[in-house]
CSV table of C-alpha atoms in Angstrom, one decimal:
chain,number,residue,atom,x,y,z
N,1,MET,CA,-9.8,15.6,1.0
N,2,ALA,CA,-8.4,17.0,-2.1
N,3,TRP,CA,-6.2,19.8,-3.3
N,4,PHE,CA,-8.1,22.6,-5.3
N,5,SER,CA,-11.0,21.0,-6.6
N,6,ARG,CA,-13.6,19.1,-5.3
N,7,ARG,CA,-12.9,15.2,-5.1
N,8,LYS,CA,-15.2,11.9,-4.7
N,9,LYS,CA,-15.0,10.7,-1.5
N,10,ASN,CA,-11.6,8.1,-0.5
N,11,GLU,CA,-10.0,9.5,-3.9
N,12,THR,CA,-5.9,10.0,-3.5
N,13,SER,CA,-4.3,13.0,-4.4
N,14,ALA,CA,-0.6,13.4,-4.6
N,15,SER,CA,-0.5,15.3,-1.4
N,16,GLN,CA,-2.5,12.3,0.5
N,17,PRO,CA,-1.5,8.6,0.6
N,18,GLU,CA,-4.4,6.8,2.0
N,19,GLU,CA,-4.5,4.2,4.9
N,20,ARG,CA,-3.3,0.9,3.4
N,21,GLU,CA,-3.3,-2.5,3.9
N,22,GLU,CA,-0.7,-4.2,2.9
N,23,ALA,CA,0.5,-7.5,0.8
N,24,GLY,CA,3.9,-8.7,0.8
N,25,GLN,CA,6.1,-10.9,-0.3
N,26,ASN,CA,10.3,-11.8,-0.1
N,27,LEU,CA,11.7,-11.1,-3.3
N,28,ALA,CA,15.3,-11.6,-3.7
N,29,GLY,CA,17.6,-10.9,-7.1
N,30,GLU,CA,20.7,-9.3,-7.9
N,31,ALA,CA,20.9,-5.5,-7.2
N,32,ALA,CA,21.9,-3.1,-10.3
N,33,GLY,CA,23.3,0.2,-11.1
N,34,ASP,CA,26.3,1.8,-11.7
N,35,PRO,CA,27.8,3.4,-8.7
N,36,ALA,CA,29.4,6.3,-10.6
N,37,ALA,CA,26.7,7.0,-12.5
N,38,ARG,CA,24.6,10.2,-12.4
N,39,PRO,CA,21.6,10.7,-10.4
N,40,GLY,CA,17.9,10.8,-10.8
N,41,GLY,CA,18.2,10.2,-14.4
N,42,GLU,CA,20.2,12.8,-15.1
N,43,PRO,CA,21.4,13.0,-18.8
N,44,ASP,CA,24.9,12.8,-19.6
N,45,ALA,CA,26.7,14.5,-22.4
N,46,THR,CA,24.5,12.6,-25.3
N,47,GLY,CA,21.5,13.5,-23.6
N,48,ALA,CA,20.7,9.7,-22.1
N,49,PRO,CA,19.7,9.6,-18.8
N,50,GLN,CA,22.1,7.5,-16.6
N,51,ARG,CA,20.0,5.8,-14.1
N,52,GLY,CA,16.5,5.9,-12.5
N,53,PRO,CA,13.6,6.7,-12.0
N,54,TYR,CA,13.2,6.4,-16.0
N,55,ASP,CA,10.3,7.2,-17.9
N,56,GLU,CA,9.5,4.1,-20.0
N,57,SER,CA,10.2,6.1,-23.0
N,58,GLU,CA,14.5,6.6,-22.3
N,59,ALA,CA,14.5,3.5,-19.8
N,60,PRO,CA,17.2,0.6,-21.2
N,61,GLU,CA,15.6,-2.6,-21.4
N,62,ASN,CA,15.7,-4.8,-18.5
N,63,PRO,CA,13.4,-8.0,-18.3
N,64,ALA,CA,14.3,-8.2,-14.7
N,65,LEU,CA,11.9,-5.9,-13.3
N,66,ILE,CA,8.5,-6.9,-12.3
N,67,ASP,CA,5.5,-5.5,-14.1
N,68,GLY,CA,3.9,-3.4,-11.5
N,69,GLY,CA,1.1,-1.4,-13.9
N,70,ALA,CA,2.7,2.0,-13.8
N,71,LEU,CA,5.8,0.9,-12.2
N,72,ARG,CA,8.2,-1.2,-13.4
N,73,LEU,CA,10.3,-2.5,-10.0
N,74,PRO,CA,13.4,-3.8,-9.3
N,75,ILE,CA,13.9,-7.1,-7.6
N,76,LEU,CA,16.2,-6.3,-4.4
N,77,PRO,CA,18.1,-9.0,-2.4
N,78,ASP,CA,17.1,-9.5,1.2
N,79,ALA,CA,14.3,-6.8,0.6
N,80,THR,CA,10.2,-7.6,1.4
N,81,MET,CA,8.4,-5.7,-1.3
N,82,GLN,CA,4.7,-4.7,-0.2
N,83,PHE,CA,1.4,-3.4,-2.1
N,84,SER,CA,-0.8,-0.8,-0.3
N,85,VAL,CA,-3.9,-1.9,-1.4
N,86,ASP,CA,-7.5,-0.2,-0.9
N,87,ARG,CA,-9.8,-3.4,-0.5
N,88,GLU,CA,-12.8,-1.5,-0.9
N,89,ARG,CA,-11.8,-0.2,-4.2
N,90,GLN,CA,-9.7,-3.0,-5.2
N,91,VAL,CA,-6.8,-0.4,-5.9
N,92,VAL,CA,-3.0,-0.5,-5.5
N,93,LEU,CA,-2.2,2.5,-3.9
N,94,GLY,CA,1.4,2.0,-3.4
N,95,VAL,CA,4.6,-0.2,-3.2
N,96,VAL,CA,6.9,-0.6,-0.5
N,97,TYR,CA,10.0,-1.6,0.0
N,98,VAL,CA,11.4,-3.0,3.5
N,99,MET,CA,15.1,-3.3,4.0
N,100,GLY,CA,16.4,-3.9,7.3
N,101,ASP,CA,16.7,-0.9,9.0
N,102,SER,CA,14.5,1.1,6.6
N,103,ALA,CA,11.6,1.4,4.2
N,104,VAL,CA,11.3,3.0,1.0
N,105,GLN,CA,7.5,4.1,-0.3
N,106,LEU,CA,6.5,4.5,-3.8
N,107,GLN,CA,3.3,6.6,-5.2
N,108,VAL,CA,3.3,7.5,-9.0
N,109,PHE,CA,0.7,10.5,-10.0
N,110,ALA,CA,-0.4,12.1,-13.1
N,111,ALA,CA,1.2,15.6,-13.5
N,112,PRO,CA,0.8,18.5,-16.6
N,113,LYS,CA,2.9,18.5,-19.6
N,114,SER,CA,5.0,21.4,-18.6
N,115,ALA,CA,5.0,22.0,-15.0
N,116,SER,CA,6.8,20.9,-11.8
N,117,LEU,CA,4.2,19.4,-9.9
N,118,TRP,CA,6.2,18.7,-7.0
N,119,GLU,CA,7.0,22.5,-6.6
N,120,ASP,CA,3.5,22.9,-5.9
N,121,ILE,CA,2.5,19.9,-4.0
N,122,ARG,CA,5.7,20.7,-1.3
N,123,VAL,CA,4.2,23.9,-0.4
N,124,GLU,CA,1.2,22.3,0.6
N,125,VAL,CA,2.9,19.1,2.2
N,126,ILE,CA,4.9,21.5,4.3
N,127,SER,CA,1.7,23.5,5.6
N,128,SER,CA,0.0,20.2,6.4
N,129,ILE,CA,2.8,18.5,8.5
N,130,ALA,CA,2.8,21.9,10.4
N,131,ASN,CA,-1.3,21.8,11.2
N,132,GLN,CA,-0.7,18.0,12.4
N,133,GLY,CA,2.1,19.0,14.8
N,134,GLY,CA,5.2,17.8,13.3
N,135,ARG,CA,8.1,19.7,12.6
N,136,PHE,CA,10.0,19.4,9.4
N,137,GLN,CA,13.2,21.2,7.7
N,138,GLU,CA,13.3,21.5,3.9
N,139,ALA,CA,16.7,20.3,2.3
N,140,GLU,CA,18.4,19.9,-1.1
N,141,GLY,CA,19.0,16.5,-1.8
N,142,GLU,CA,20.5,14.1,-4.4
N,143,TYR,CA,17.0,14.2,-6.0
N,144,GLY,CA,15.9,17.7,-5.7
N,145,PRO,CA,14.1,20.1,-2.9
N,146,GLU,CA,13.0,17.3,0.0
N,147,ILE,CA,11.0,17.8,3.2
N,148,GLN,CA,12.7,16.1,6.2
N,149,ALA,CA,10.0,15.6,8.8
N,150,GLN,CA,9.1,14.6,12.4
N,151,MET,CA,5.8,13.1,12.2
N,152,PRO,CA,3.2,12.4,15.4
N,153,ALA,CA,2.9,9.1,16.1
N,154,GLU,CA,1.9,6.7,18.8
N,155,ASN,CA,5.2,6.4,20.5
N,156,GLY,CA,6.4,9.9,19.9
N,157,ARG,CA,7.4,10.7,16.8
N,158,VAL,CA,8.5,9.2,13.1
N,159,SER,CA,11.5,10.6,11.2
N,160,VAL,CA,10.2,10.6,7.3
N,161,ARG,CA,11.6,12.2,4.1
N,162,PHE,CA,9.3,13.2,1.3
N,163,ILE,CA,11.0,13.3,-1.8
N,164,GLY,CA,9.3,14.4,-5.4
N,165,ILE,CA,10.7,13.4,-8.8
N,166,ASP,CA,9.1,15.0,-11.6
N,167,GLY,CA,9.3,13.3,-14.8
N,168,PRO,CA,6.9,13.5,-18.4
N,169,ARG,CA,3.7,13.9,-17.0
N,170,TRP,CA,4.1,12.1,-13.9
N,171,LEU,CA,5.6,12.6,-10.5
N,172,LEU,CA,7.0,10.0,-8.7
N,173,ARG,CA,6.7,10.9,-4.5
N,174,VAL,CA,8.9,8.7,-2.2
N,175,ALA,CA,9.0,8.7,1.5
N,176,VAL,CA,11.9,7.0,3.6
N,177,THR,CA,10.9,6.0,7.1
N,178,GLY,CA,13.6,4.1,9.5
N,179,ARG,CA,17.2,4.9,9.7
N,180,GLY,CA,17.0,6.1,5.9
N,181,ALA,CA,15.4,8.9,7.0
N,182,VAL,CA,18.2,10.5,9.5
N,183,ASP,CA,21.3,8.6,8.6
N,184,PRO,CA,22.4,10.2,5.3
N,185,GLU,CA,24.8,7.6,3.8
N,186,ARG,CA,22.1,4.8,4.9
N,187,GLY,CA,19.0,7.1,3.1
N,188,THR,CA,21.4,7.4,0.1
N,189,GLU,CA,22.0,3.7,-0.4
N,190,VAL,CA,18.4,2.5,-0.4
N,191,LEU,CA,17.6,5.5,-2.4
N,192,HIS,CA,19.7,4.1,-5.2
N,193,ARG,CA,18.8,0.3,-4.6
N,194,VAL,CA,15.2,1.2,-5.2
N,195,LEU,CA,15.3,4.2,-8.1
N,196,ASP,CA,18.2,3.3,-10.1
N,197,ASP,CA,16.4,0.8,-12.1
N,198,LEU,CA,12.9,1.9,-11.6
N,199,VAL,CA,10.6,2.9,-14.6
N,200,VAL,CA,7.6,4.7,-14.9
N,201,VAL,CA,5.3,3.8,-17.3
N,202,ARG,CA,2.4,6.8,-17.8
N,203,GLY,CA,0.6,5.6,-20.5
N,204,SER,CA,-1.3,7.4,-22.8
N,205,GLN,CA,-4.4,7.6,-20.9
N,206,ALA,CA,-6.1,10.8,-19.5
N,207,ILE,CA,-5.6,11.1,-16.1
N,208,PRO,CA,-6.2,14.4,-14.4
N,209,PRO,CA,-2.9,16.1,-12.7
N,210,ARG,CA,-2.2,14.7,-9.1
N,211,GLU,CA,-4.3,11.7,-9.6
N,212,LEU,CA,-2.6,8.1,-8.7
N,213,LEU,CA,-1.4,6.3,-12.1
N,214,PRO,CA,-2.6,2.6,-11.7
N,215,LEU,CA,-0.6,0.1,-10.0
N,216,ALA,CA,-1.0,-3.6,-10.2
N,217,LEU,CA,-0.2,-7.0,-8.0
N,218,PRO,CA,2.4,-8.8,-10.0
N,219,GLN,CA,0.9,-11.5,-12.3
N,220,GLN,CA,2.5,-14.1,-10.1
N,221,GLY,CA,-0.2,-14.1,-7.7
N,222,GLU,CA,-1.7,-12.2,-5.0
N,223,PRO,CA,0.5,-12.4,-1.6
N,224,GLU,CA,-1.7,-13.0,1.3
N,225,PRO,CA,-2.3,-9.4,3.3
N,226,GLU,CA,0.9,-9.4,6.1
N,227,THR,CA,2.1,-6.9,8.7
N,228,PRO,CA,6.2,-7.2,8.6
N,229,ASP,CA,7.5,-7.3,12.1
N,230,THR,CA,10.5,-4.9,11.0
N,231,GLY,CA,10.4,-2.5,13.8
N,232,ILE,CA,10.1,0.3,11.7
N,233,GLU,CA,7.2,2.5,12.0
N,234,LEU,CA,5.3,3.2,8.5
N,235,PRO,CA,3.4,6.0,8.2
N,236,LYS,CA,-0.4,5.1,8.3
N,237,ARG,CA,-1.4,8.5,6.5
N,238,GLY,CA,0.7,11.0,4.9
N,239,PRO,CA,0.5,14.5,5.1
N,240,GLU,CA,-3.5,15.6,4.2
N,241,ILE,CA,-4.5,19.0,2.4
N,242,GLN,CA,-8.1,20.0,3.0
N,243,GLU,CA,-10.3,20.8,0.1
N,244,ILE,CA,-10.3,24.0,-1.2
N,245,HIS,CA,-13.2,25.7,-2.9
């Protein structure tokens, strides 16, 4: 499945997260971020972004972050960090923070230099949600336009917020599930905990737009695969876009 061109089997596009196998570990640390700062890396009067997600070129020094390849990841108190892994291809597809009643999934994609990738992808994601029998509404959130969906699941429907944040040559795609997807106050809390210190490392390698940027498991060693008992139904597959010729 793909976007506007043919892709090899099993490739992942910005509109199609793959099924995942999860490796997880409990991580504890101090939360960071100034609640009064501006959201989403929006610049202040000097042009400097006040909080993440940051591009590597503008991120403040923060040695406490975990090296996850294309993402520098914050350590959060009382949170479980899981890595979505395609074992067959030995590829890390994304990162999921599970925080009690909510979860935040991160995937980062290559994007064109001078275009808003999320604007295009959002239209296709909406179409795919409808084709799968889901329900949705568009809303203007703190990070820009987002999609609030009810996706078909084994036990009824699962609520998911899809958020896209465009950066220089990258797109961060965020999916919120659990209470954070339906409770605005809780959603704001979990998003800021994850995103305020997050850094995207685009790198200089040539990667076609809509392709995943390479993620990596932390150097401290690959955790054993686990399925957390959180009571939160994380989407096994996201909206899928059929190949267009």
